[in-house]
């Protein structure tokens, strides 16, 4: 009877622990969140979610290598976890692995071709790779779909400055100010 009581007390309610971990993540207690996600991984290593949220926590702590590794583990368990491709792409982008980041963003766009954040990140990665024509195409798609998206104009303006095209940069900055004069 004692052994059965011991066994019951050692079980982990993974749904509850995941919820507590997500709450810790929401309140920006990333180290605590990682500890909770580690518990879920220890109990159910086949789940994709705890790896994703642990990757998110590591990303927020600027542990981009760890975030990339956990996003890999998430994708191994669920190759349709779109957010994991976005997160891994951002982690790779922060490590200056631009080609790999572009691959992840492209995979994410296969699932959601009009995702605003992925489109802007894909454009930024192509600017970093000096693939300005490709970046311009992503900016065109982004701003055609989201014509009031100020960060799109600001980022494209920065690309034009890099290309020494001050007139186009100024036009983008003017458009951003016209849309939102308080944050542009």
Coordinates of N, CA and C in Angstrom, one line a residue:
X1 N 0.8 -1.2 0.0 CA 0.0 0.0 0.0 C 0.9 1.3 0.0
X2 N 2.0 1.2 0.8 CA 2.9 2.4 0.8 C 3.5 2.6 -0.6
X3 N 3.8 1.6 -1.3 CA 4.4 1.8 -2.6 C 3.4 2.4 -3.6
X4 N 2.1 2.0 -3.5 CA 1.2 2.7 -4.4 C 1.0 4.1 -4.1
X5 N 1.0 4.5 -2.8 CA 0.9 5.9 -2.4 C 2.2 6.7 -2.9
X6 N 3.3 6.1 -2.8 CA 4.5 6.7 -3.3 C 4.5 6.9 -4.8
X7 N 4.0 5.9 -5.5 CA 3.9 6.0 -7.0 C 2.9 7.2 -7.4
X8 N 1.8 7.3 -6.7 CA 0.8 8.3 -7.1 C 1.4 9.7 -6.8
X9 N 2.1 9.9 -5.7 CA 2.7 11.2 -5.4 C 3.8 11.6 -6.4
X10 N 4.4 10.7 -7.1 CA 5.5 11.0 -8.0 C 5.0 11.3 -9.4
X11 N 3.7 11.1 -9.7 CA 3.2 11.4 -11.0 C 3.1 12.9 -11.2
X12 N 3.3 13.4 -12.4 CA 3.3 14.8 -12.7 C 2.0 15.1 -13.5
X13 N 1.2 16.0 -13.1 CA 0.1 16.4 -13.9 C 0.6 17.4 -14.9
X14 N 1.0 16.8 -16.1 CA 1.7 17.6 -17.1 C 0.9 18.8 -17.6
X15 N -0.4 18.6 -17.7 CA -1.3 19.8 -18.2 C -1.2 20.9 -17.2
X16 N -1.2 20.6 -16.0 CA -1.2 21.7 -14.9 C 0.2 22.3 -14.9
X17 N 1.3 21.5 -15.0 CA 2.6 22.0 -15.0 C 2.9 22.9 -16.2
X18 N 2.3 22.5 -17.4 CA 2.5 23.3 -18.6 C 1.8 24.6 -18.4
X19 N 0.6 24.6 -17.8 CA -0.1 25.9 -17.6 C 0.7 26.8 -16.7
X20 N 1.3 26.2 -15.6 CA 2.1 27.0 -14.7 C 3.3 27.6 -15.4
X21 N 3.9 26.7 -16.2 CA 5.1 27.2 -17.0 C 4.7 28.3 -18.0
X22 N 3.6 28.2 -18.6 CA 3.1 29.3 -19.5 C 2.8 30.6 -18.8
X23 N 2.3 30.4 -17.6 CA 2.1 31.6 -16.7 C 3.4 32.3 -16.3
X24 N 4.4 31.5 -16.0 CA 5.7 32.0 -15.7 C 6.3 32.7 -16.9
X25 N 6.1 32.1 -18.1 CA 6.6 32.7 -19.3 C 5.9 34.1 -19.5
X26 N 4.5 34.1 -19.3 CA 3.8 35.3 -19.5 C 4.3 36.4 -18.6
X27 N 4.6 36.1 -17.3 CA 5.1 37.0 -16.4 C 6.6 37.3 -16.4
X28 N 7.2 36.8 -17.5 CA 8.6 37.0 -17.8 C 9.5 36.4 -16.8
X29 N 9.1 35.4 -16.2 CA 10.0 34.6 -15.3 C 10.5 33.4 -16.1
X30 N 11.5 33.7 -17.0 CA 11.9 32.7 -18.0 C 12.6 31.5 -17.3
X31 N 13.4 31.8 -16.3 CA 14.1 30.7 -15.7 C 13.2 29.7 -15.0
X32 N 12.2 30.2 -14.3 CA 11.2 29.4 -13.7 C 10.4 28.7 -14.7
X33 N 10.0 29.3 -15.8 CA 9.3 28.7 -16.9 C 10.0 27.5 -17.4
X34 N 11.3 27.7 -17.6 CA 12.2 26.6 -18.1 C 12.1 25.4 -17.2
X35 N 12.2 25.7 -15.9 CA 12.1 24.6 -14.9 C 10.8 23.8 -15.0
X36 N 9.7 24.5 -15.2 CA 8.4 23.8 -15.4 C 8.4 23.0 -16.7
X37 N 8.9 23.6 -17.7 CA 8.9 22.8 -19.0 C 9.8 21.6 -18.9
X38 N 10.9 21.7 -18.2 CA 11.8 20.6 -18.0 C 11.0 19.4 -17.3
X39 N 10.2 19.8 -16.4 CA 9.4 18.7 -15.7 C 8.5 18.0 -16.7
X40 N 7.8 18.8 -17.5 CA 6.9 18.1 -18.5 C 7.7 17.3 -19.5
X41 N 8.9 17.8 -19.9 CA 9.7 17.0 -20.8 C 10.2 15.7 -20.2
X42 N 10.5 15.8 -18.9 CA 10.9 14.6 -18.2 C 9.8 13.6 -18.1
X43 N 8.6 14.0 -17.9 CA 7.5 13.1 -17.8 C 7.0 12.6 -19.2
X44 N 7.0 13.5 -20.2 CA 6.4 13.2 -21.5 C 7.3 13.8 -22.6
X45 N 8.5 13.2 -22.8 CA 9.4 13.7 -23.8 C 9.0 13.7 -25.2
X46 N 7.9 13.0 -25.5 CA 7.4 12.9 -26.9 C 6.5 14.1 -27.3
X47 N 6.1 15.0 -26.3 CA 5.3 16.1 -26.6 C 6.1 17.2 -27.3
X48 N 5.6 17.9 -28.2 CA 6.2 19.1 -28.9 C 6.1 20.4 -28.1
X49 N 5.0 20.6 -27.5 CA 4.7 21.9 -26.8 C 5.8 22.3 -25.8
X50 N 6.2 21.4 -24.8 CA 7.1 21.9 -23.8 C 8.5 22.3 -24.4
X51 N 8.9 21.6 -25.5 CA 10.1 22.1 -26.2 C 9.9 23.4 -26.8
X52 N 8.8 23.7 -27.4 CA 8.5 25.0 -28.0 C 8.6 26.1 -27.0
X53 N 7.9 25.9 -25.9 CA 7.8 26.9 -24.9 C 9.1 27.1 -24.1
X54 N 9.9 26.0 -24.0 CA 11.2 26.1 -23.4 C 12.1 26.9 -24.4
X55 N 11.9 26.7 -25.7 CA 12.7 27.4 -26.7 C 12.3 28.9 -26.6
X56 N 11.1 29.2 -26.4 CA 10.6 30.6 -26.3 C 11.3 31.2 -25.1
X57 N 11.3 30.5 -24.0 CA 11.9 31.1 -22.8 C 13.4 31.3 -23.0
X58 N 14.1 30.4 -23.6 CA 15.5 30.5 -23.8 C 15.7 31.7 -24.8
X59 N 14.9 31.9 -25.8 CA 15.0 33.0 -26.7 C 14.9 34.3 -26.0
X60 N 14.0 34.4 -25.1 CA 13.8 35.6 -24.3 C 15.0 35.9 -23.4
X61 N 15.7 34.9 -23.0 CA 16.9 35.1 -22.2 C 18.2 35.3 -23.1
X62 N 18.0 35.4 -24.4 CA 19.0 35.6 -25.4 C 19.9 34.4 -25.5
X63 N 19.4 33.2 -25.2 CA 20.1 31.9 -25.4 C 19.6 31.4 -26.8
X64 N 20.1 32.0 -27.8 CA 19.6 31.7 -29.2 C 20.0 30.3 -29.6
X65 N 21.2 29.9 -29.2 CA 21.6 28.5 -29.5 C 20.7 27.5 -28.9
X66 N 20.4 27.7 -27.6 CA 19.5 26.8 -26.8 C 18.1 26.8 -27.4
X67 N 17.6 28.0 -27.8 CA 16.3 28.2 -28.4 C 16.2 27.4 -29.7
X68 N 17.3 27.5 -30.5 CA 17.3 26.8 -31.8 C 17.3 25.3 -31.6
X69 N 18.1 24.8 -30.6 CA 18.1 23.4 -30.3 C 16.7 22.9 -29.8
X70 N 16.1 23.6 -29.0 CA 14.7 23.2 -28.5 C 13.7 23.3 -29.6
X71 N 13.8 24.3 -30.5 CA 12.9 24.4 -31.6 C 13.1 23.2 -32.5
X72 N 14.4 22.7 -32.7 CA 14.6 21.5 -33.5 C 13.9 20.3 -32.9
X73 N 14.0 20.2 -31.6 CA 13.4 19.1 -30.9 C 11.8 19.1 -31.0
X74 N 11.3 20.3 -31.0 CA 9.9 20.5 -31.2 C 9.5 20.1 -32.6
X75 N 10.2 20.5 -33.6 CA 9.9 20.2 -35.0 C 10.1 18.7 -35.3
X76 N 11.1 18.1 -34.6 CA 11.2 16.6 -34.8 C 10.0 15.9 -34.3
X77 N 9.3 16.4 -33.3 CA 8.1 15.7 -32.7 C 6.9 16.1 -33.5
X78 N 6.9 17.3 -34.1 CA 5.7 17.8 -34.8 C 6.2 18.7 -36.0
X79 N 6.4 18.2 -37.2 CA 6.9 19.0 -38.3 C 5.9 20.0 -38.8
X80 N 4.7 20.0 -38.3 CA 3.7 21.0 -38.7 C 3.5 22.1 -37.6
X81 N 4.4 22.2 -36.7 CA 4.4 23.2 -35.7 C 4.9 24.5 -36.2
X82 N 4.1 25.3 -36.9 CA 4.5 26.5 -37.6 C 5.3 27.5 -36.8
X83 N 4.8 27.7 -35.6 CA 5.5 28.7 -34.7 C 6.9 28.3 -34.3
X84 N 7.2 27.0 -34.3 CA 8.5 26.5 -34.1 C 9.5 26.9 -35.2
X85 N 9.0 26.9 -36.4 CA 9.8 27.3 -37.6 C 10.1 28.8 -37.4
X86 N 9.1 29.6 -37.1 CA 9.3 31.0 -36.9 C 10.3 31.3 -35.8
X87 N 10.1 30.6 -34.7 CA 11.0 30.8 -33.5 C 12.4 30.4 -33.9
X88 N 12.6 29.2 -34.5 CA 13.9 28.8 -34.9 C 14.5 29.7 -35.9
X89 N 13.7 30.2 -36.8 CA 14.2 31.2 -37.8 C 14.8 32.5 -37.1
X90 N 14.0 33.0 -36.1 CA 14.4 34.1 -35.3 C 15.7 33.8 -34.5
X91 N 15.8 32.7 -33.9 CA 17.0 32.3 -33.2 C 18.2 32.2 -34.1
X92 N 18.0 31.6 -35.3 CA 19.1 31.6 -36.3 C 19.5 32.9 -36.8
X93 N 18.5 33.8 -37.0 CA 18.7 35.1 -37.5 C 19.6 35.9 -36.4
X94 N 19.3 35.7 -35.2 CA 20.1 36.4 -34.1 C 21.5 35.8 -34.0
X95 N 21.7 34.6 -34.5 CA 23.1 34.0 -34.5 C 23.8 34.3 -35.9
X96 N 23.1 35.1 -36.7 CA 23.6 35.5 -38.0 C 23.7 34.3 -39.0
X97 N 22.8 33.3 -38.8 CA 22.7 32.1 -39.7 C 21.6 32.4 -40.6
X98 N 21.8 33.4 -41.5 CA 20.8 34.0 -42.3 C 20.2 33.0 -43.3
X99 N 21.0 32.2 -44.0 CA 20.5 31.2 -44.9 C 19.5 30.2 -44.2
X100 N 19.9 29.7 -43.1 CA 19.1 28.8 -42.3 C 17.8 29.5 -41.9
X101 N 17.9 30.7 -41.4 CA 16.7 31.5 -41.0 C 15.8 31.6 -42.2
X102 N 16.3 31.9 -43.3 CA 15.4 32.1 -44.5 C 14.7 30.8 -44.8
X103 N 15.4 29.7 -44.7 CA 14.8 28.4 -44.9 C 13.6 28.2 -43.9
X104 N 13.8 28.5 -42.7 CA 12.7 28.4 -41.7 C 11.6 29.3 -42.0
X105 N 11.9 30.5 -42.3 CA 10.8 31.5 -42.6 C 10.0 31.0 -43.9
X106 N 10.7 30.5 -44.8 CA 10.1 30.0 -46.1 C 9.1 28.8 -45.7
X107 N 9.6 28.0 -44.8 CA 8.7 26.8 -44.4 C 7.5 27.4 -43.7
X108 N 7.6 28.3 -42.9 CA 6.5 28.9 -42.2 C 5.5 29.6 -43.1
X109 N 6.1 30.2 -44.2 CA 5.2 30.9 -45.1 C 4.4 29.9 -46.0
X110 N 4.9 28.7 -46.1 CA 4.2 27.6 -46.8 C 2.9 27.3 -46.1
X111 N 2.9 27.4 -44.7 CA 1.7 27.2 -43.9 C 0.8 28.5 -43.9
X112 N 1.4 29.6 -43.7 CA 0.7 30.9 -43.6 C 1.4 31.9 -44.5
X113 N 1.0 32.0 -45.8 CA 1.7 32.8 -46.7 C 1.6 34.3 -46.5
X114 N 0.7 34.7 -45.6 CA 0.5 36.2 -45.4 C 0.8 36.5 -44.0
X115 N 1.6 35.8 -43.3 CA 1.9 36.1 -41.9 C 2.8 37.3 -41.9
X116 N 2.4 38.4 -41.3 CA 3.1 39.7 -41.3 C 4.5 39.6 -40.7
X117 N 4.6 39.0 -39.5 CA 5.9 39.0 -38.9 C 6.9 38.1 -39.7
X118 N 6.4 37.0 -40.2 CA 7.3 36.2 -41.0 C 7.8 36.9 -42.3
X119 N 6.8 37.6 -42.9 CA 7.2 38.3 -44.2 C 8.2 39.4 -43.9
X120 N 8.1 40.1 -42.8 CA 9.1 41.2 -42.5 C 10.4 40.6 -42.1
X121 N 10.4 39.5 -41.4 CA 11.7 38.8 -41.0 C 12.3 38.2 -42.3
X122 N 11.5 37.7 -43.2 CA 12.1 37.1 -44.4 C 12.8 38.2 -45.2
X123 N 12.1 39.4 -45.3 CA 12.7 40.5 -46.0 C 14.0 41.0 -45.3
X124 N 14.0 41.0 -44.0 CA 15.2 41.5 -43.2 C 16.4 40.5 -43.5
X125 N 16.1 39.2 -43.4 CA 17.1 38.2 -43.6 C 17.7 38.4 -45.0
X126 N 16.9 38.6 -46.0 CA 17.4 38.8 -47.4 C 18.2 40.1 -47.5
X127 N 17.8 41.1 -46.8 CA 18.7 42.3 -46.7 C 20.0 42.0 -46.1
X128 N 20.1 41.2 -45.1 CA 21.3 40.8 -44.4 C 22.2 40.0 -45.4
X129 N 21.5 39.2 -46.2 CA 22.3 38.4 -47.2 C 22.6 39.2 -48.5
X130 N 22.2 40.5 -48.5 CA 22.4 41.4 -49.6 C 21.6 40.9 -50.9
X131 N 20.6 40.2 -50.6 CA 19.6 39.8 -51.7 C 18.5 40.8 -51.8
X132 N 18.9 42.0 -52.2 CA 17.9 43.1 -52.1 C 16.7 42.9 -53.0
X133 N 16.9 42.3 -54.2 CA 15.7 42.1 -55.1 C 14.7 41.2 -54.4
X134 N 15.2 40.1 -53.8 CA 14.4 39.2 -53.1 C 13.7 39.9 -51.9
X135 N 14.4 40.6 -51.2 CA 13.9 41.4 -50.0 C 12.8 42.3 -50.5
X136 N 13.0 43.0 -51.6 CA 12.0 43.9 -52.2 C 10.7 43.2 -52.5
X137 N 10.8 42.0 -53.0 CA 9.6 41.2 -53.3 C 8.8 40.9 -52.0
X138 N 9.5 40.5 -51.0 CA 8.8 40.3 -49.7 C 8.2 41.5 -49.1
X139 N 8.9 42.7 -49.3 CA 8.3 43.9 -48.8 C 7.0 44.3 -49.6
X140 N 7.1 44.0 -50.9 CA 5.9 44.3 -51.8 C 4.7 43.5 -51.3
X141 N 4.9 42.2 -51.1 CA 3.8 41.3 -50.6 C 3.3 41.8 -49.3
X142 N 4.2 42.1 -48.4 CA 3.9 42.6 -47.0 C 3.1 43.8 -47.1
X143 N 3.5 44.8 -47.8 CA 2.9 46.1 -47.8 C 1.6 46.2 -48.7
X144 N 1.5 45.3 -49.6 CA 0.3 45.2 -50.4 C -0.8 44.6 -49.5
X145 N -0.4 43.6 -48.7 CA -1.4 42.9 -47.9 C -1.7 43.7 -46.6
X146 N -0.7 44.4 -46.1 CA -0.8 45.2 -44.9 C -0.4 46.7 -45.1
X147 N -1.1 47.4 -45.9 CA -0.7 48.8 -46.3 C -0.5 49.8 -45.1
X148 N -1.0 49.5 -44.0 CA -0.8 50.4 -42.8 C 0.2 49.9 -41.8
X149 N 1.1 48.9 -42.2 CA 2.0 48.3 -41.3 C 3.3 49.2 -41.3
X150 N 3.4 50.0 -40.3 CA 4.5 51.0 -40.1 C 5.9 50.3 -40.1
X151 N 6.1 49.2 -39.3 CA 7.4 48.6 -39.3 C 7.9 48.1 -40.7
X152 N 6.9 47.8 -41.6 CA 7.3 47.4 -43.0 C 7.9 48.5 -43.7
X153 N 7.3 49.7 -43.6 CA 7.8 50.9 -44.3 C 9.2 51.3 -43.7
X154 N 9.3 51.3 -42.4 CA 10.5 51.6 -41.7 C 11.7 50.7 -42.1
X155 N 11.4 49.4 -42.1 CA 12.4 48.4 -42.5 C 12.8 48.5 -43.9
X156 N 11.8 48.7 -44.8 CA 12.1 48.9 -46.2 C 12.9 50.2 -46.4
X157 N 12.6 51.2 -45.7 CA 13.4 52.4 -45.8 C 14.8 52.2 -45.4
X158 N 15.0 51.4 -44.4 CA 16.4 51.1 -44.0 C 17.1 50.4 -45.1
X159 N 16.4 49.4 -45.7 CA 17.0 48.7 -46.9 C 17.4 49.7 -48.0
X160 N 16.6 50.7 -48.3 CA 16.9 51.6 -49.3 C 18.1 52.5 -48.9
X161 N 18.2 52.8 -47.6 CA 19.4 53.6 -47.2 C 20.7 52.7 -47.4
X162 N 20.6 51.4 -47.1 CA 21.7 50.6 -47.3 C 22.1 50.6 -48.7
X163 N 21.1 50.7 -49.6 CA 21.4 50.7 -51.1 C 21.7 52.1 -51.6
X164 N 21.8 53.0 -50.7 CA 22.1 54.4 -51.0 C 21.1 55.1 -51.8
X165 N 19.8 54.6 -51.7 CA 18.7 55.2 -52.4 C 17.9 56.1 -51.4
X166 N 18.4 57.3 -51.2 CA 17.8 58.1 -50.1 C 16.3 58.6 -50.5
X167 N 16.1 58.7 -51.8 CA 14.7 59.2 -52.2 C 13.7 58.1 -51.9
X168 N 13.9 56.9 -52.2 CA 13.0 55.8 -51.8 C 12.9 55.6 -50.3
X169 N 14.0 55.8 -49.6 CA 14.0 55.7 -48.2 C 13.2 56.8 -47.6
X170 N 13.3 58.0 -48.0 CA 12.6 59.1 -47.6 C 11.1 58.9 -47.8
X171 N 10.7 58.4 -49.0 CA 9.3 58.1 -49.3 C 8.7 57.1 -48.3
X172 N 9.5 56.1 -48.0 CA 9.0 55.1 -47.0 C 8.8 55.7 -45.6
X173 N 9.8 56.5 -45.2 CA 9.7 57.1 -43.9 C 8.6 58.1 -43.8
X174 N 8.4 58.9 -44.9 CA 7.2 59.8 -45.0 C 5.9 59.0 -44.9
X175 N 5.8 57.9 -45.6 CA 4.6 57.1 -45.5 C 4.4 56.6 -44.1
X176 N 5.4 56.1 -43.4 CA 5.3 55.6 -42.0 C 4.8 56.7 -41.1
X177 N 5.3 57.9 -41.3 CA 4.9 59.1 -40.5 C 3.5 59.5 -40.8
X178 N 3.1 59.4 -42.0 CA 1.7 59.7 -42.4 C 0.7 58.7 -41.8
X179 N 1.1 57.5 -41.7 CA 0.2 56.4 -41.1 C 0.2 56.6 -39.6
X180 N 1.3 56.8 -39.0 CA 1.3 56.9 -37.5 C 2.4 57.9 -37.1
X181 N 2.1 59.1 -37.0 CA 3.1 60.1 -36.6 C 3.7 60.0 -35.2
X182 N 3.0 59.2 -34.4 CA 3.5 59.1 -33.0 C 4.5 58.1 -32.7
X183 N 4.5 57.0 -33.5 CA 5.5 55.9 -33.3 C 6.5 55.8 -34.4
X184 N 6.3 56.4 -35.6 CA 7.2 56.3 -36.7 C 8.4 57.2 -36.5

